Amino acid sequence: MSPSNDIRRQRGSAPGPVDGPAKVGGQPARARRTVHNGDDTKKDTDSFRHLFLPPGQVRAAQDAWDAYLSLYDEREEAAEVIWEALFENTPIIQSLFTTPKAVHSMRFLASVDRLVRFMGNPSALHDFVGLLGYMHLQ
C-alpha cells in the first residue's frame, strides 16, 4: 500500500469531489490557442491571466501536499525525495542544474509549497508564477 493510501485511510476517506471547473480570468478555463505537448494536452499560450480554482480543488491539493510533507520528519528529507524522483524520471534536465543538489532541492520544495499555498489566492498565485518564470529566463 502506498503512503498516500495510508494517509487517506487514517483520515477516514479519500478527498471528496471537486466543485466545478477551474477558471482563468473569471471564465471557465479553456485554451484559445492549442499547443500539443505530445500527450494531447492543451495550453493557452496567448495570455497570462489569473487562475481561479474551485475551493474543493484547492483543499484537495493542499491536503495532498500536507500529507506528503507529513511523511518526513524534516523538510530537507521531503525535498531530497521529490528532487530525486524528478531527476530519475527526467534525466535530460540534470545538466541544467549546476547548484548543489541539497540547495536546489530545498528551493524546489519551497517553490512548490508556495504554489500550493497560493492556489486559493489568484492574485498571489499569478504574481508568484510570474516571478518563477522571470527567474528561469536565461
PDB file of C-alpha atoms in Angstrom:
ATOM      1  CA  MET A   1       0.000   0.000   0.000  1.00  0.00           C
ATOM      2  CA  SER A   2       1.350   3.412  -0.895  1.00  0.00           C
ATOM      3  CA  PRO A   3       1.884   6.128   1.747  1.00  0.00           C
ATOM      4  CA  SER A   4      -0.932   8.192   0.218  1.00  0.00           C
ATOM      5  CA  ASN A   5      -3.357   5.291   0.681  1.00  0.00           C
ATOM      6  CA  ASP A   6      -2.263   5.009   4.315  1.00  0.00           C
ATOM      7  CA  ILE A   7      -2.919   8.707   4.851  1.00  0.00           C
ATOM      8  CA  ARG A   8      -6.370   8.549   3.244  1.00  0.00           C
ATOM      9  CA  ARG A   9      -7.239   5.571   5.410  1.00  0.00           C
ATOM     10  CA  GLN A  10      -6.040   7.423   8.547  1.00  0.00           C
ATOM     11  CA  ARG A  11      -8.152  10.468   7.686  1.00  0.00           C
ATOM     12  CA  GLY A  12     -11.188   8.308   7.026  1.00  0.00           C
ATOM     13  CA  SER A  13     -11.602   8.726   3.270  1.00  0.00           C
ATOM     14  CA  ALA A  14     -10.113   9.856   0.043  1.00  0.00           C
ATOM     15  CA  PRO A  15     -10.527  13.525  -0.879  1.00  0.00           C
ATOM     16  CA  GLY A  16     -14.102  14.367  -1.843  1.00  0.00           C
ATOM     17  CA  PRO A  17     -15.293  15.511  -5.237  1.00  0.00           C
ATOM     18  CA  VAL A  18     -14.056  18.813  -6.528  1.00  0.00           C
ATOM     19  CA  ASP A  19     -16.601  21.538  -7.088  1.00  0.00           C
ATOM     20  CA  GLY A  20     -16.596  22.668 -10.673  1.00  0.00           C
ATOM     21  CA  PRO A  21     -14.017  23.560 -13.290  1.00  0.00           C
ATOM     22  CA  ALA A  22     -11.069  25.873 -12.822  1.00  0.00           C
ATOM     23  CA  LYS A  23     -11.463  29.397 -14.162  1.00  0.00           C
ATOM     24  CA  VAL A  24      -8.978  31.671 -15.858  1.00  0.00           C
ATOM     25  CA  GLY A  25      -9.639  35.388 -15.771  1.00  0.00           C
ATOM     26  CA  GLY A  26     -13.074  34.680 -14.266  1.00  0.00           C
ATOM     27  CA  GLN A  27     -14.102  32.492 -17.223  1.00  0.00           C
ATOM     28  CA  PRO A  28     -14.077  28.684 -17.474  1.00  0.00           C
ATOM     29  CA  ALA A  29     -10.541  27.519 -18.228  1.00  0.00           C
ATOM     30  CA  ARG A  30     -10.100  26.658 -21.898  1.00  0.00           C
ATOM     31  CA  ALA A  31      -7.292  27.093 -24.344  1.00  0.00           C
ATOM     32  CA  ARG A  32      -7.699  29.748 -27.025  1.00  0.00           C
ATOM     33  CA  ARG A  33      -4.636  28.656 -28.964  1.00  0.00           C
ATOM     34  CA  THR A  34      -3.974  24.946 -28.938  1.00  0.00           C
ATOM     35  CA  VAL A  35      -0.474  23.694 -28.292  1.00  0.00           C
ATOM     36  CA  HIS A  36       0.017  19.943 -28.139  1.00  0.00           C
ATOM     37  CA  ASN A  37       2.763  18.510 -25.975  1.00  0.00           C
ATOM     38  CA  GLY A  38       2.660  15.048 -27.495  1.00  0.00           C
ATOM     39  CA  ASP A  39       0.242  13.898 -24.812  1.00  0.00           C
ATOM     40  CA  ASP A  40      -2.911  15.575 -26.181  1.00  0.00           C
ATOM     41  CA  THR A  41      -2.888  18.297 -23.518  1.00  0.00           C
ATOM     42  CA  LYS A  42      -3.857  21.811 -24.487  1.00  0.00           C
ATOM     43  CA  LYS A  43      -2.341  25.002 -23.135  1.00  0.00           C
ATOM     44  CA  ASP A  44      -3.322  28.653 -23.548  1.00  0.00           C
ATOM     45  CA  THR A  45      -0.140  30.309 -24.765  1.00  0.00           C
ATOM     46  CA  ASP A  46      -1.753  33.621 -25.715  1.00  0.00           C
ATOM     47  CA  SER A  47      -2.248  35.075 -22.250  1.00  0.00           C
ATOM     48  CA  PHE A  48      -1.170  35.069 -18.627  1.00  0.00           C
ATOM     49  CA  ARG A  49      -4.329  35.608 -16.634  1.00  0.00           C
ATOM     50  CA  HIS A  50      -5.356  34.802 -13.076  1.00  0.00           C
ATOM     51  CA  LEU A  51      -6.312  31.200 -12.374  1.00  0.00           C
ATOM     52  CA  PHE A  52      -9.380  30.729 -10.171  1.00  0.00           C
ATOM     53  CA  LEU A  53      -9.538  27.213  -8.737  1.00  0.00           C
ATOM     54  CA  PRO A  54     -12.678  25.875  -7.063  1.00  0.00           C
ATOM     55  CA  PRO A  55     -12.319  25.664  -3.257  1.00  0.00           C
ATOM     56  CA  GLY A  56     -12.639  21.867  -3.340  1.00  0.00           C
ATOM     57  CA  GLN A  57      -9.682  21.577  -5.713  1.00  0.00           C
ATOM     58  CA  VAL A  58      -7.635  23.948  -3.574  1.00  0.00           C
ATOM     59  CA  ARG A  59      -8.399  21.972  -0.407  1.00  0.00           C
ATOM     60  CA  ALA A  60      -7.655  18.645  -2.108  1.00  0.00           C
ATOM     61  CA  ALA A  61      -4.296  19.872  -3.428  1.00  0.00           C
ATOM     62  CA  GLN A  62      -3.316  21.453  -0.115  1.00  0.00           C
ATOM     63  CA  ASP A  63      -4.358  18.343   1.827  1.00  0.00           C
ATOM     64  CA  ALA A  64      -2.344  16.127  -0.523  1.00  0.00           C
ATOM     65  CA  TRP A  65       0.710  18.381  -0.199  1.00  0.00           C
ATOM     66  CA  ASP A  66       0.393  18.471   3.606  1.00  0.00           C
ATOM     67  CA  ALA A  67       0.071  14.675   3.605  1.00  0.00           C
ATOM     68  CA  TYR A  68       3.264  14.360   1.557  1.00  0.00           C
ATOM     69  CA  LEU A  69       5.173  16.683   3.881  1.00  0.00           C
ATOM     70  CA  SER A  70       3.901  14.800   6.941  1.00  0.00           C
ATOM     71  CA  LEU A  71       5.627  11.635   5.722  1.00  0.00           C
ATOM     72  CA  TYR A  72       9.013  13.137   6.605  1.00  0.00           C
ATOM     73  CA  ASP A  73      10.474  14.398   9.871  1.00  0.00           C
ATOM     74  CA  GLU A  74      12.466  17.117   8.109  1.00  0.00           C
ATOM     75  CA  ARG A  75      11.613  19.270   5.099  1.00  0.00           C
ATOM     76  CA  GLU A  76      15.105  18.581   3.750  1.00  0.00           C
ATOM     77  CA  GLU A  77      14.253  14.884   3.508  1.00  0.00           C
ATOM     78  CA  ALA A  78      10.971  15.616   1.700  1.00  0.00           C
ATOM     79  CA  ALA A  79      12.868  17.910  -0.672  1.00  0.00           C
ATOM     80  CA  GLU A  80      15.523  15.303  -1.425  1.00  0.00           C
ATOM     81  CA  VAL A  81      12.967  12.578  -2.166  1.00  0.00           C
ATOM     82  CA  ILE A  82      10.917  14.698  -4.552  1.00  0.00           C
ATOM     83  CA  TRP A  83      14.064  16.056  -6.234  1.00  0.00           C
ATOM     84  CA  GLU A  84      15.486  12.542  -6.746  1.00  0.00           C
ATOM     85  CA  ALA A  85      12.175  11.384  -8.235  1.00  0.00           C
ATOM     86  CA  LEU A  86      12.200  14.330 -10.631  1.00  0.00           C
ATOM     87  CA  PHE A  87      15.756  13.591 -11.731  1.00  0.00           C
ATOM     88  CA  GLU A  88      15.163   9.850 -12.096  1.00  0.00           C
ATOM     89  CA  ASN A  89      12.168  10.447 -14.351  1.00  0.00           C
ATOM     90  CA  THR A  90      13.706  13.247 -16.433  1.00  0.00           C
ATOM     91  CA  PRO A  91      17.476  12.676 -16.624  1.00  0.00           C
ATOM     92  CA  ILE A  92      17.796  15.039 -19.585  1.00  0.00           C
ATOM     93  CA  ILE A  93      17.315  18.040 -17.262  1.00  0.00           C
ATOM     94  CA  GLN A  94      20.173  17.137 -14.907  1.00  0.00           C
ATOM     95  CA  SER A  95      22.730  19.178 -16.833  1.00  0.00           C
ATOM     96  CA  LEU A  96      20.573  22.299 -16.424  1.00  0.00           C
ATOM     97  CA  PHE A  97      21.107  22.381 -12.659  1.00  0.00           C
ATOM     98  CA  THR A  98      24.563  23.429 -11.513  1.00  0.00           C
ATOM     99  CA  THR A  99      23.874  24.330  -7.881  1.00  0.00           C
ATOM    100  CA  PRO A 100      24.365  21.633  -5.226  1.00  0.00           C
ATOM    101  CA  LYS A 101      21.505  19.146  -5.033  1.00  0.00           C
ATOM    102  CA  ALA A 102      20.727  19.998  -1.395  1.00  0.00           C
ATOM    103  CA  VAL A 103      20.373  23.695  -2.218  1.00  0.00           C
ATOM    104  CA  HIS A 104      18.263  23.269  -5.328  1.00  0.00           C
ATOM    105  CA  SER A 105      16.027  20.587  -3.828  1.00  0.00           C
ATOM    106  CA  MET A 106      15.114  22.959  -0.979  1.00  0.00           C
ATOM    107  CA  ARG A 107      14.444  25.782  -3.455  1.00  0.00           C
ATOM    108  CA  PHE A 108      12.225  23.461  -5.457  1.00  0.00           C
ATOM    109  CA  LEU A 109      10.324  22.332  -2.369  1.00  0.00           C
ATOM    110  CA  ALA A 110       9.861  25.932  -1.223  1.00  0.00           C
ATOM    111  CA  SER A 111       8.521  26.912  -4.656  1.00  0.00           C
ATOM    112  CA  VAL A 112       6.072  24.015  -4.806  1.00  0.00           C
ATOM    113  CA  ASP A 113       4.993  24.821  -1.253  1.00  0.00           C
ATOM    114  CA  ARG A 114       4.271  28.436  -2.182  1.00  0.00           C
ATOM    115  CA  LEU A 115       2.409  27.397  -5.340  1.00  0.00           C
ATOM    116  CA  VAL A 116       0.195  25.084  -3.310  1.00  0.00           C
ATOM    117  CA  ARG A 117      -0.372  27.672  -0.554  1.00  0.00           C
ATOM    118  CA  PHE A 118      -1.260  30.369  -3.115  1.00  0.00           C
ATOM    119  CA  MET A 119      -3.781  28.202  -5.004  1.00  0.00           C
ATOM    120  CA  GLY A 120      -6.676  29.829  -3.174  1.00  0.00           C
ATOM    121  CA  ASN A 121      -5.402  33.359  -3.853  1.00  0.00           C
ATOM    122  CA  PRO A 122      -5.447  34.005  -7.629  1.00  0.00           C
ATOM    123  CA  SER A 123      -3.539  37.289  -7.380  1.00  0.00           C
ATOM    124  CA  ALA A 124      -0.727  35.842  -5.237  1.00  0.00           C
ATOM    125  CA  LEU A 125      -0.560  32.715  -7.421  1.00  0.00           C
ATOM    126  CA  HIS A 126      -0.364  34.837 -10.579  1.00  0.00           C
ATOM    127  CA  ASP A 127       2.411  37.004  -9.131  1.00  0.00           C
ATOM    128  CA  PHE A 128       4.433  34.028  -7.899  1.00  0.00           C
ATOM    129  CA  VAL A 129       4.135  32.127 -11.199  1.00  0.00           C
ATOM    130  CA  GLY A 130       5.278  35.292 -12.981  1.00  0.00           C
ATOM    131  CA  LEU A 131       8.243  35.566 -10.613  1.00  0.00           C
ATOM    132  CA  LEU A 132       9.189  31.922 -11.207  1.00  0.00           C
ATOM    133  CA  GLY A 133       9.014  32.471 -14.949  1.00  0.00           C
ATOM    134  CA  TYR A 134      11.193  35.554 -14.689  1.00  0.00           C
ATOM    135  CA  MET A 135      13.724  33.685 -12.526  1.00  0.00           C
ATOM    136  CA  HIS A 136      14.001  30.978 -15.188  1.00  0.00           C
ATOM    137  CA  LEU A 137      14.763  33.306 -18.096  1.00  0.00           C
ATOM    138  CA  GLN A 138      18.288  32.925 -19.367  1.00  0.00           C
TER     139      GLN A 138
END
